[in-house]
Amino acid sequence: MKKIIEAIEELRKRIRYHNHRYYVLDDPEISDAEYDRLFKRLLDLELRHPGLVTPDSPTQRVGTKPLEAFSEVKHRVPMLSLENGFSDKDITDFDKRIKKLLDDAPDFQYTVEPKMDGVAVELIYENGSLSVASTRGDGYVGEDITGNTKTILSVPLTLTQPEEGKPIPALLEARGEVYMETEAFEALNIKRLDNNLPAFANPRNAAAGSLRQLDSRVTAKRPLNMFCYGIGEISGPGFDTQYEMMLALQQWGLRVNRPHLKICRTIAEVIDYCHHLEDIRKQFPFEIDGAVIKVNQLKLQALLGQKSRSPRWALAFKFKPTQETTKIIKIDVQVGRTGALTPVAHLEPVQIGGVLVKRATLHNQEEISKKDIRELDTVIVQRAGDVIPEVVKVVKSKRTGREKKYVMPARCPVCGTKVVKKTGEVVLRCPNPDCSVQIKESLKHFVSKGAMNIDGLGDKIIAQLRDKGLIKEEADIYGLRFEDLTKLEKIKEKSANNLLQAIEKSKNTTLAKFIFALGIRHVGEHVAQLLANHFKRLENIQNAAREDLEYRKGKGGAKDTGIKGIGEEIARSVVSYFEDMSNKQNIKRLIEAGVYPAEVFSALSSPAAEKTFVITGSLRAMSRSEAKDLIQKKGGRLSASVGRSTDYLVVGESPGSKLQKARDLGITTLYEDEFFTLLEEE
Ligand code: IVH
């Protein structure tokens, strides 16, 4: 018997070790199959010797028989909530309040960490063993969810004693957030819908629903996870700082979001880091809805104390919500510059992340069918950054039976031409190149800022000029006369003159802008720049064959061909654009009208060539769009956000969170004068 007890203990020890490596450290040492074999050996032994099963055995994570109801757990230390802040001012006010209360206290720091959007849970470890797990409840009394929590594989059933570091306390109440990763949540919902069960509205609801299962075998099947962020009661000597406490929790085997926990020395640093977390929130595999700011020194936390429901030493900086619920009033289609028909949902207006959203794209018919989106449906709408809002899903429980299915029209809603769908494409297109919307949209694109940049030639003027038959294609813009313009509504002499001047000025342009202005399908600003840098002259681009464009890696030591960044689809599109007779004619007319796309001379020799720049803060010498022009002239590109492909971050006055991000990624930063020096170099 003694041998069996030892064997069981040894197996448990090994399995616990591998659990910790896999679920907490995310760094497994053995294969899944090997782990399964260890686990099965333990299960077999326990099955043959049921008297030897202990509650902290790793086999006990699979859930036990259902409970009648949850019993209550009284929290020794109340589980408080957090005060919310929504703006930079709320953060600085919080800082001022603290400094005032502490009467200009000695030096102290803040910790800032992500605020997970899940369910608060307390884990009580007695002599290193998990004895009770409970929900927050009303903050004073929660529900006993021990059985369910034991099924969460990143929650250790026993704590580990680190070789160096604090001894495991006799009593430890660790607190944290139980959540479900976004991908697991989506997979769970697909399974539920397949089984005719209602989908969970968001990962938080899924986590809460999973934790509140009376049958822990159900919970065991749900992929839950936990991060710890604090403690309640602890026996023995405590810690000096919040940060130290988090490190100790981690050393004892609990899961802590270490990589994103940061000590900030000033409130400006706090604000910067909060924005940084907001910027990268989409990169987390789970949802975060804010950042939690805490005074690092525990003595000061104690001095500051608490209000009725929240501590004075912490603040939750809430990110702007990116999803809201609203209703689809009707669905119609929009025709774009390339003739693509896009279904659009007109919504009951709703504020999302500080912007009033009235419309959302439904992408295409396939998307509508897949999500079963109907007119009058209640839907969840999402807005992420600058992208067009989209419908995430339908709240089917809100259906009344009056909703109407939508089918894309068979004809272009503008010109009535039968729409076509190319094999392999999901997009419907109006094939008529004379369709008035396509022409109007092409003209709008042609004059836009990143293209020919004709200031003052807005949508309304273009529409009037078209209606009066004054412009049919791009080159006609350059034939406009003073008398043509003053005939238009709301155009006085002065603005007519200004407009003529802007048209004249636009003739002098870069090759990249000119190529972009043509509106070749798949040729955005970046690709236009690549083409300009590579071919240097318009004629070279016009004469390029597919092999000159499409990038192919040279095999067996042969040289690469084509242009890096240009694939088959773009190459095809460019070639067929320049082969088209009417396009050729249009370009000829533009050149004859005096449009002069300057040849690229210096771009490739400049150290800025083919480099990606991002600007944070404001530049003293020029506006952002002037800086963009300058970068492009040298063959570089300006991007809006910092990422791994960024080469230089240009730091202007009052830089934002991009600076921190660039530093985190090890990206070279340039101050304004260094930036200009770089651009001047040949
Ligand atoms: S600290 C007394 N840190 O947010 C302070 N809370 O809105 C205790 N939460 O009930 C909370 N991530 O469930 C803290 N990193 C984090 C958090 C976090 C999520 C939750 C927690 C709390 C709620 C308050």
XYZ file of C-alpha atoms in Angstrom, residues 88-666:
579
model
C -7.486 61.687 -19.186
C -8.942 64.335 -16.896
C -10.535 61.642 -14.726
C -7.071 60.120 -14.341
C -5.366 63.399 -13.453
C -8.196 64.204 -11.020
C -7.660 60.817 -9.394
C -3.948 61.604 -9.034
C -4.672 65.046 -7.573
C -7.139 63.568 -5.095
C -4.595 61.032 -3.908
C -1.820 63.582 -3.558
C -4.114 65.830 -1.572
C -5.237 63.024 0.727
C -1.650 61.950 1.275
C -0.674 65.525 1.900
C 2.113 65.504 -0.674
C 3.275 62.108 0.447
C 6.751 60.787 -0.306
C 7.581 59.390 -3.658
C 5.153 56.737 -4.764
C 4.276 54.939 -7.967
C 1.259 53.480 -9.656
C 0.817 50.073 -11.200
C -1.260 49.831 -14.357
C -2.612 46.574 -15.755
C -5.360 45.433 -18.107
C -8.879 45.172 -16.746
C -10.167 41.780 -17.805
C -13.820 41.553 -18.676
C -14.910 38.474 -16.781
C -16.112 37.388 -13.346
C -14.393 38.212 -10.051
C -13.465 35.112 -8.051
C -11.753 34.548 -4.714
C -9.575 31.485 -4.147
C -8.831 30.499 -0.557
C -5.703 28.448 -0.014
C -5.192 26.890 3.412
C -1.706 25.546 3.966
C -1.197 25.725 0.237
C -4.319 23.764 -0.759
C -7.288 25.282 -2.518
C -10.113 24.932 -0.018
C -12.836 27.319 -1.183
C -13.520 29.348 -4.317
C -16.324 31.872 -4.393
C -17.930 34.555 -6.517
C -17.990 38.185 -5.470
C -21.746 38.179 -4.837
C -22.719 41.459 -3.214
C -19.124 41.997 -2.118
C -19.737 40.611 1.357
C -21.318 37.239 0.682
C -20.700 35.238 -2.475
C -21.507 31.781 -3.767
C -19.408 28.688 -3.237
C -18.153 27.620 -6.666
C -15.255 25.456 -5.473
C -16.157 22.428 -7.602
C -16.509 24.527 -10.733
C -13.339 26.505 -10.127
C -11.319 23.330 -9.695
C -12.070 22.501 -13.320
C -10.165 25.606 -14.461
C -6.788 24.234 -15.357
C -4.836 27.436 -14.723
C -6.060 27.516 -11.107
C -3.583 25.468 -9.066
C -5.158 23.083 -6.580
C -2.018 23.342 -4.496
C 0.494 26.157 -4.373
C 4.150 25.589 -5.119
C 6.964 26.685 -2.851
C 9.554 28.583 -4.895
C 13.199 27.816 -4.182
C 13.812 31.460 -3.526
C 11.029 33.745 -2.422
C 8.439 33.956 0.271
C 7.116 30.826 1.985
C 3.536 29.860 1.186
C 1.335 31.518 3.824
C -0.923 29.381 6.023
C -3.877 31.366 4.672
C -4.003 33.089 1.317
C -7.037 34.620 -0.310
C -6.089 35.257 -3.913
C -8.454 37.273 -6.064
C -8.741 37.534 -9.778
C -10.864 37.400 -12.864
C -12.176 34.263 -14.514
C -12.752 34.757 -18.224
C -13.161 32.949 -21.512
C -10.858 33.628 -24.460
C -12.564 35.187 -27.474
C -11.822 32.295 -29.805
C -13.088 29.699 -27.319
C -16.198 31.813 -26.813
C -16.905 31.890 -30.545
C -16.387 28.137 -30.870
C -18.693 27.541 -27.903
C -21.421 29.670 -29.474
C -21.190 27.830 -32.785
C -21.608 24.538 -30.918
C -24.556 25.903 -28.947
C -26.333 27.163 -32.053
C -25.786 23.773 -33.696
C -27.531 22.223 -30.714
C -30.366 24.756 -30.832
C -29.193 26.451 -27.654
C -29.131 30.252 -27.398
C -25.724 31.831 -28.009
C -24.047 33.825 -25.223
C -24.030 37.543 -25.935
C -20.371 38.025 -24.995
C -17.425 36.191 -23.401
C -18.223 37.634 -19.974
C -21.718 36.154 -19.985
C -20.297 32.870 -21.192
C -17.777 32.839 -18.321
C -20.417 33.778 -15.743
C -22.864 31.191 -17.077
C -20.183 28.523 -17.044
C -19.128 29.280 -13.463
C -22.697 29.187 -12.200
C -23.366 25.654 -13.387
C -24.733 23.392 -10.670
C -23.154 20.496 -12.535
C -19.398 21.042 -12.519
C -18.991 18.462 -15.288
C -20.542 21.055 -17.580
C -18.107 23.710 -16.361
C -15.218 21.323 -16.969
C -16.070 21.334 -20.667
C -15.952 25.121 -20.875
C -12.533 26.605 -21.603
C -12.211 29.039 -18.704
C -9.076 30.771 -17.586
C -8.016 32.998 -14.698
C -5.661 35.863 -13.968
C -5.052 36.942 -10.365
C -4.814 40.639 -9.556
C -4.881 40.953 -5.781
C -5.360 39.424 -2.368
C -7.891 39.505 0.455
C -6.668 38.099 3.755
C -3.143 36.766 4.071
C -1.388 35.346 7.130
C 2.182 36.097 8.063
C 4.307 38.971 6.867
C 2.847 40.903 3.958
C 4.442 42.892 1.142
C 5.606 46.438 0.623
C 4.102 46.921 -2.798
C 1.325 45.739 -5.078
C 3.972 44.731 -7.615
C 5.849 42.525 -5.118
C 2.578 40.906 -4.172
C 1.828 40.077 -7.798
C 5.287 38.540 -8.214
C 4.754 36.388 -5.110
C 1.374 35.177 -6.414
C 3.108 34.173 -9.593
C 5.903 32.397 -7.738
C 3.363 30.386 -5.787
C 1.933 29.122 -9.056
C -1.006 31.462 -9.629
C -1.496 33.034 -13.043
C -0.680 36.745 -13.248
C -0.667 38.988 -16.321
C 2.984 39.893 -15.757
C 3.886 41.083 -19.280
C 1.252 43.806 -19.147
C 1.689 44.879 -15.545
C 3.647 48.101 -15.458
C 4.972 50.423 -12.803
C 4.476 54.086 -13.723
C 6.303 56.883 -11.984
C 4.268 59.829 -13.180
C 0.620 60.330 -13.991
C 1.611 61.196 -17.578
C 3.179 57.767 -17.835
C -0.010 56.237 -16.417
C -2.125 58.004 -19.054
C 0.247 56.952 -21.814
C 0.175 53.334 -20.766
C -3.628 53.306 -20.429
C -3.873 54.529 -24.032
C -1.286 52.035 -25.127
C -3.362 49.203 -23.659
C -6.431 50.619 -25.392
C -4.509 50.727 -28.688
C -3.479 47.090 -28.425
C -6.688 45.781 -26.868
C -7.514 43.811 -30.008
C -4.225 41.950 -29.762
C -5.230 40.245 -26.521
C -6.766 36.798 -26.950
C -9.412 37.853 -24.421
C -11.537 40.937 -23.951
C -10.259 43.776 -21.837
C -12.560 46.683 -21.108
C -10.147 49.048 -19.437
C -6.969 49.528 -17.448
C -6.749 49.374 -13.658
C -4.553 51.968 -11.987
C -3.440 51.202 -8.425
C -1.191 52.988 -5.929
C 1.796 50.642 -5.710
C 2.771 51.168 -2.058
C 0.538 49.020 0.167
C 1.105 51.265 3.188
C -0.292 54.168 1.212
C -3.207 52.036 0.045
C -4.016 51.390 3.717
C -3.714 55.104 4.525
C -6.043 56.044 1.697
C -8.616 53.444 2.711
C -11.909 53.011 0.946
C -15.267 54.555 0.219
C -18.423 52.519 0.613
C -17.933 50.315 -2.433
C -14.505 51.051 -3.842
C -10.973 51.716 -2.652
C -9.601 55.271 -2.893
C -6.265 53.959 -4.156
C -7.494 52.479 -7.422
C -9.245 53.625 -10.560
C -10.618 51.664 -13.518
C -9.971 53.615 -16.710
C -12.722 52.346 -18.976
C -12.029 52.068 -22.707
C -14.545 53.343 -25.177
C -17.054 50.594 -25.859
C -16.702 49.174 -29.335
C -20.000 47.322 -29.509
C -23.568 48.451 -29.006
C -27.010 47.040 -29.562
C -29.372 48.773 -31.976
C -31.999 48.047 -34.599
C -31.846 47.804 -38.394
C -34.421 50.156 -39.894
C -33.842 48.990 -43.453
C -31.236 47.487 -45.743
C -30.223 48.831 -49.141
C -27.229 48.667 -51.458
C -24.519 51.158 -52.280
C -22.617 51.170 -55.543
C -18.953 52.019 -55.262
C -16.299 53.409 -57.565
C -15.494 49.993 -58.952
C -19.157 49.082 -59.427
C -19.187 46.802 -56.373
C -22.600 46.513 -54.738
C -22.366 46.629 -50.962
C -25.407 45.974 -48.780
C -25.738 48.594 -46.058
C -27.851 48.449 -42.896
C -29.489 51.734 -41.878
C -29.599 51.741 -38.103
C -31.397 53.477 -35.318
C -28.550 55.902 -34.487
C -26.356 54.744 -31.618
C -23.221 56.112 -29.928
C -20.272 53.749 -30.182
C -16.910 54.783 -28.832
C -17.830 58.451 -28.985
C -19.142 58.378 -32.569
C -22.771 58.412 -33.706
C -23.257 55.360 -35.898
C -26.190 55.353 -38.336
C -25.088 52.796 -40.878
C -23.146 49.547 -40.929
C -21.772 47.539 -43.794
C -23.148 44.042 -44.329
C -20.298 43.237 -46.762
C -22.128 40.907 -49.181
C -25.004 38.474 -49.619
C -23.007 35.569 -48.199
C -22.418 37.482 -44.980
C -26.110 38.396 -44.704
C -27.151 34.773 -45.134
C -24.480 33.403 -42.811
C -25.484 35.769 -40.003
C -29.162 35.618 -40.985
C -29.501 39.409 -40.835
C -32.994 40.762 -41.564
C -34.621 44.169 -41.732
C -36.014 45.247 -38.314
C -33.621 42.880 -36.511
C -32.028 43.933 -33.238
C -28.300 43.630 -33.806
C -24.942 44.083 -32.129
C -22.877 46.615 -34.042
C -19.133 46.974 -33.760
C -16.783 49.802 -34.553
C -13.045 49.233 -34.388
C -10.727 52.157 -34.945
C -11.413 53.892 -38.208
C -12.974 50.974 -40.034
C -16.586 51.089 -41.187
C -18.987 49.797 -38.511
C -20.251 46.279 -39.053
C -23.003 44.053 -37.730
C -21.492 41.399 -35.479
C -24.602 39.356 -34.873
C -28.355 39.335 -34.572
C -29.985 39.233 -31.138
C -32.412 36.524 -32.145
C -34.252 36.515 -28.812
C -35.550 39.996 -29.727
C -37.268 38.802 -32.936
C -40.973 39.549 -33.166
C -41.780 37.790 -36.426
C -42.075 41.072 -38.352
C -38.459 40.966 -39.562
C -37.923 40.777 -43.313
C -35.252 38.782 -45.144
C -33.136 40.739 -47.583
C -32.024 39.629 -51.021
C -29.523 41.588 -53.105
C -31.016 43.153 -56.259
C -30.456 41.550 -59.653
C -29.958 44.986 -61.263
C -27.812 47.979 -60.396
C -30.056 50.269 -58.310
C -28.550 53.291 -60.094
C -28.429 52.468 -63.814
C -30.526 49.303 -63.982
C -27.822 47.188 -65.649
C -27.918 43.500 -64.724
C -25.332 42.838 -62.037
C -22.629 40.219 -62.478
C -20.674 37.991 -60.156
C -17.289 36.725 -61.244
C -16.549 33.103 -60.464
C -14.677 32.838 -57.211
C -15.805 36.298 -56.039
C -18.533 36.974 -53.512
C -19.018 40.572 -54.634
C -21.761 41.561 -57.097
C -20.799 44.286 -59.546
C -22.509 46.636 -61.905
C -20.557 46.070 -65.143
C -21.585 49.374 -66.741
C -18.553 51.732 -66.827
C -20.910 54.626 -67.636
C -23.004 54.053 -64.504
C -23.369 57.536 -63.050
C -22.409 56.549 -59.492
C -19.230 54.891 -60.653
C -18.274 58.000 -62.567
C -19.115 60.271 -59.663
C -17.221 58.107 -57.198
C -14.207 57.919 -59.527
C -14.172 61.693 -59.835
C -14.431 62.069 -56.076
C -11.506 59.718 -55.664
C -9.483 61.521 -58.329
C -9.707 64.910 -56.590
C -9.294 63.556 -53.019
C -6.458 64.547 -50.719
C -4.198 61.518 -51.213
C -4.744 61.705 -54.989
C -4.737 64.932 -57.079
C -5.636 66.905 -53.966
C -7.877 69.549 -55.562
C -8.979 71.659 -52.650
C -12.569 72.878 -52.772
C -13.862 70.440 -55.364
C -16.313 68.716 -53.059
C -19.067 66.156 -53.670
C -21.776 68.770 -54.248
C -19.829 70.691 -56.873
C -18.864 67.489 -58.668
C -22.521 66.434 -58.733
C -23.580 69.777 -60.229
C -20.793 69.737 -62.814
C -21.809 66.252 -63.840
C -25.503 67.057 -63.982
C -24.786 70.040 -66.205
C -22.671 67.832 -68.478
C -19.573 69.927 -67.790
C -17.443 66.978 -66.731
C -17.698 63.405 -67.840
C -14.239 62.186 -67.087
C -11.214 63.257 -65.076
C -9.494 65.222 -67.854
C -12.579 67.459 -68.220
C -11.748 68.991 -64.835
C -8.719 70.631 -66.430
C -10.869 72.211 -69.148
C -13.199 74.007 -66.717
C -13.503 77.772 -67.212
C -14.429 80.596 -64.887
C -17.854 80.954 -66.583
C -18.594 77.257 -66.053
C -18.013 77.548 -62.342
C -19.936 80.744 -61.691
C -22.981 79.109 -63.275
C -23.112 76.713 -60.332
C -25.184 77.189 -57.209
C -23.455 78.803 -54.247
C -20.274 79.551 -56.205
C -19.222 83.174 -56.093
C -16.437 84.747 -58.116
C -13.924 84.373 -55.328
C -14.474 80.673 -54.786
C -14.518 80.071 -58.549
C -11.086 81.675 -58.760
C -9.811 79.702 -55.796
C -11.041 76.509 -57.359
C -9.372 77.270 -60.682
C -6.144 77.942 -58.831
C -6.421 74.651 -56.942
C -7.004 72.820 -60.222
C -3.965 74.470 -61.743
C -1.822 73.681 -58.719
C -2.820 70.006 -58.794
C -1.208 69.574 -62.219
C 2.151 69.460 -60.530
C 2.017 66.177 -58.750
C 4.065 63.140 -57.834
C 3.974 59.985 -59.888
C 2.656 58.009 -56.900
C -0.268 60.376 -56.346
C -1.110 60.329 -60.024
C -1.142 56.509 -60.155
C -3.272 56.394 -57.017
C -5.657 58.987 -58.487
C -6.357 56.790 -61.504
C -8.318 54.475 -59.237
C -6.874 51.225 -60.555
C -8.490 48.367 -58.686
C -6.285 47.046 -55.816
C -3.900 50.012 -56.171
C -4.055 52.009 -52.963
C -1.626 54.690 -51.843
C 0.984 52.194 -50.741
C 1.010 50.141 -53.940
C 1.037 53.334 -56.026
C 4.149 54.378 -54.155
C 5.794 51.002 -54.775
C 5.075 51.322 -58.497
C 6.406 54.865 -58.663
C 9.611 54.003 -56.792
C 10.273 51.012 -58.962
C 9.430 52.348 -62.412
C 10.260 56.018 -61.874
C 8.405 57.170 -65.023
C 4.777 56.829 -66.043
C 5.640 55.263 -69.412
C 7.543 52.467 -67.685
C 4.490 51.585 -65.618
C 2.246 51.737 -68.661
C 4.519 49.339 -70.523
C 5.119 46.912 -67.656
C 4.252 43.258 -68.172
C 2.872 41.014 -65.453
C 6.301 39.438 -64.826
C 7.780 42.897 -64.219
C 5.203 43.476 -61.513
C 4.379 40.256 -59.721
C 6.916 39.415 -57.055
C 8.611 36.033 -57.315
C 11.462 34.795 -55.214
C 14.395 33.693 -57.332
C 15.026 29.948 -57.128
C 18.464 28.379 -56.818
C 20.368 31.617 -56.406
C 18.521 33.383 -59.221
C 17.523 37.011 -58.662
C 14.042 37.833 -57.370
C 11.730 39.268 -60.005
C 8.892 41.768 -59.792
C 8.232 44.124 -56.899
C 8.059 43.086 -53.264
C 4.534 43.794 -52.036
C 2.861 43.187 -55.395
C 1.085 39.893 -55.878
C -0.729 38.251 -58.739
C -4.039 40.041 -58.262
C -2.523 43.536 -58.252
C -0.247 42.711 -61.185
C -3.178 41.511 -63.290
C -5.222 44.548 -62.389
C -2.456 47.024 -63.291
C -1.738 45.393 -66.648
C -5.371 45.190 -67.681
C -5.962 48.810 -66.627
C -3.229 50.130 -68.896
C -4.308 47.856 -71.755
C -7.801 49.341 -71.779
C -8.278 51.779 -74.671
C -10.477 54.253 -72.834
C -8.045 54.366 -69.909
C -5.190 55.032 -72.318
C -7.216 57.829 -73.853
C -8.010 59.304 -70.465
C -4.346 59.370 -69.409
C -3.359 60.925 -72.728
C -5.911 63.664 -72.258
C -4.718 64.336 -68.708
C -1.130 64.727 -69.840
C -2.226 66.975 -72.721
C -4.171 69.091 -70.248
C -0.891 69.740 -68.456
C -0.918 67.210 -65.637
C 2.682 66.489 -64.898
C 3.478 63.457 -62.736
C 7.083 64.146 -61.827
C 9.640 61.524 -62.588
C 11.097 59.878 -59.485
C 14.779 60.655 -59.232
C 15.997 60.617 -55.714
C 13.609 58.281 -53.988
C 15.652 55.134 -53.955
C 18.890 56.735 -52.891
C 17.240 58.461 -49.941
C 17.530 56.693 -46.576
C 13.771 57.234 -46.301
C 13.046 55.176 -49.399
C 10.870 52.141 -48.788
C 10.739 52.946 -45.090
C 7.558 53.161 -43.060
C 7.160 56.211 -40.833
C 4.644 56.931 -38.088
C 4.220 60.342 -36.480
C 3.175 60.930 -32.872
C 2.459 64.390 -31.485
C 2.528 67.517 -33.587
C 5.421 68.780 -35.696
C 6.455 72.394 -35.341
C 7.546 72.940 -38.936
C 4.636 71.509 -40.881
C 1.318 69.729 -40.856
C 0.993 65.968 -40.943
C -0.142 65.927 -44.543
C 2.802 68.080 -45.607
C 5.128 65.674 -43.802
C 3.378 62.798 -45.559
C 4.021 64.391 -48.950
C 7.655 64.879 -48.094
C 8.080 61.277 -46.962
C 6.395 60.046 -50.118
C 8.581 62.213 -52.315
C 11.556 60.402 -50.833
C 9.954 57.050 -51.511
C 8.833 56.331 -47.969
C 5.383 55.846 -46.578
C 3.461 57.278 -43.646
C 1.337 54.870 -41.667
C -1.202 55.682 -38.955
C -0.230 53.184 -36.312
C 2.911 51.646 -34.898
C 3.470 47.990 -35.686
C 6.294 45.585 -36.341
C 6.729 46.911 -39.863
C 7.298 50.494 -38.672
C 10.850 51.683 -39.346
C 10.769 55.113 -37.727
C 8.563 56.819 -35.188
C 8.765 60.594 -35.586
C 8.239 62.223 -32.193
C 6.653 65.651 -32.266
C 5.355 67.787 -29.413
C 3.075 66.071 -26.834
C 3.588 62.561 -28.165
C 0.901 59.979 -27.463
C 0.903 56.314 -26.568
C 2.571 55.411 -29.854
C 5.875 56.373 -28.249
C 5.572 53.711 -25.565
C 4.522 51.152 -28.122
C 7.460 51.977 -30.367
C 9.811 51.670 -27.410
C 8.281 48.326 -26.485
C 8.864 47.104 -30.033
C 12.380 48.548 -30.206
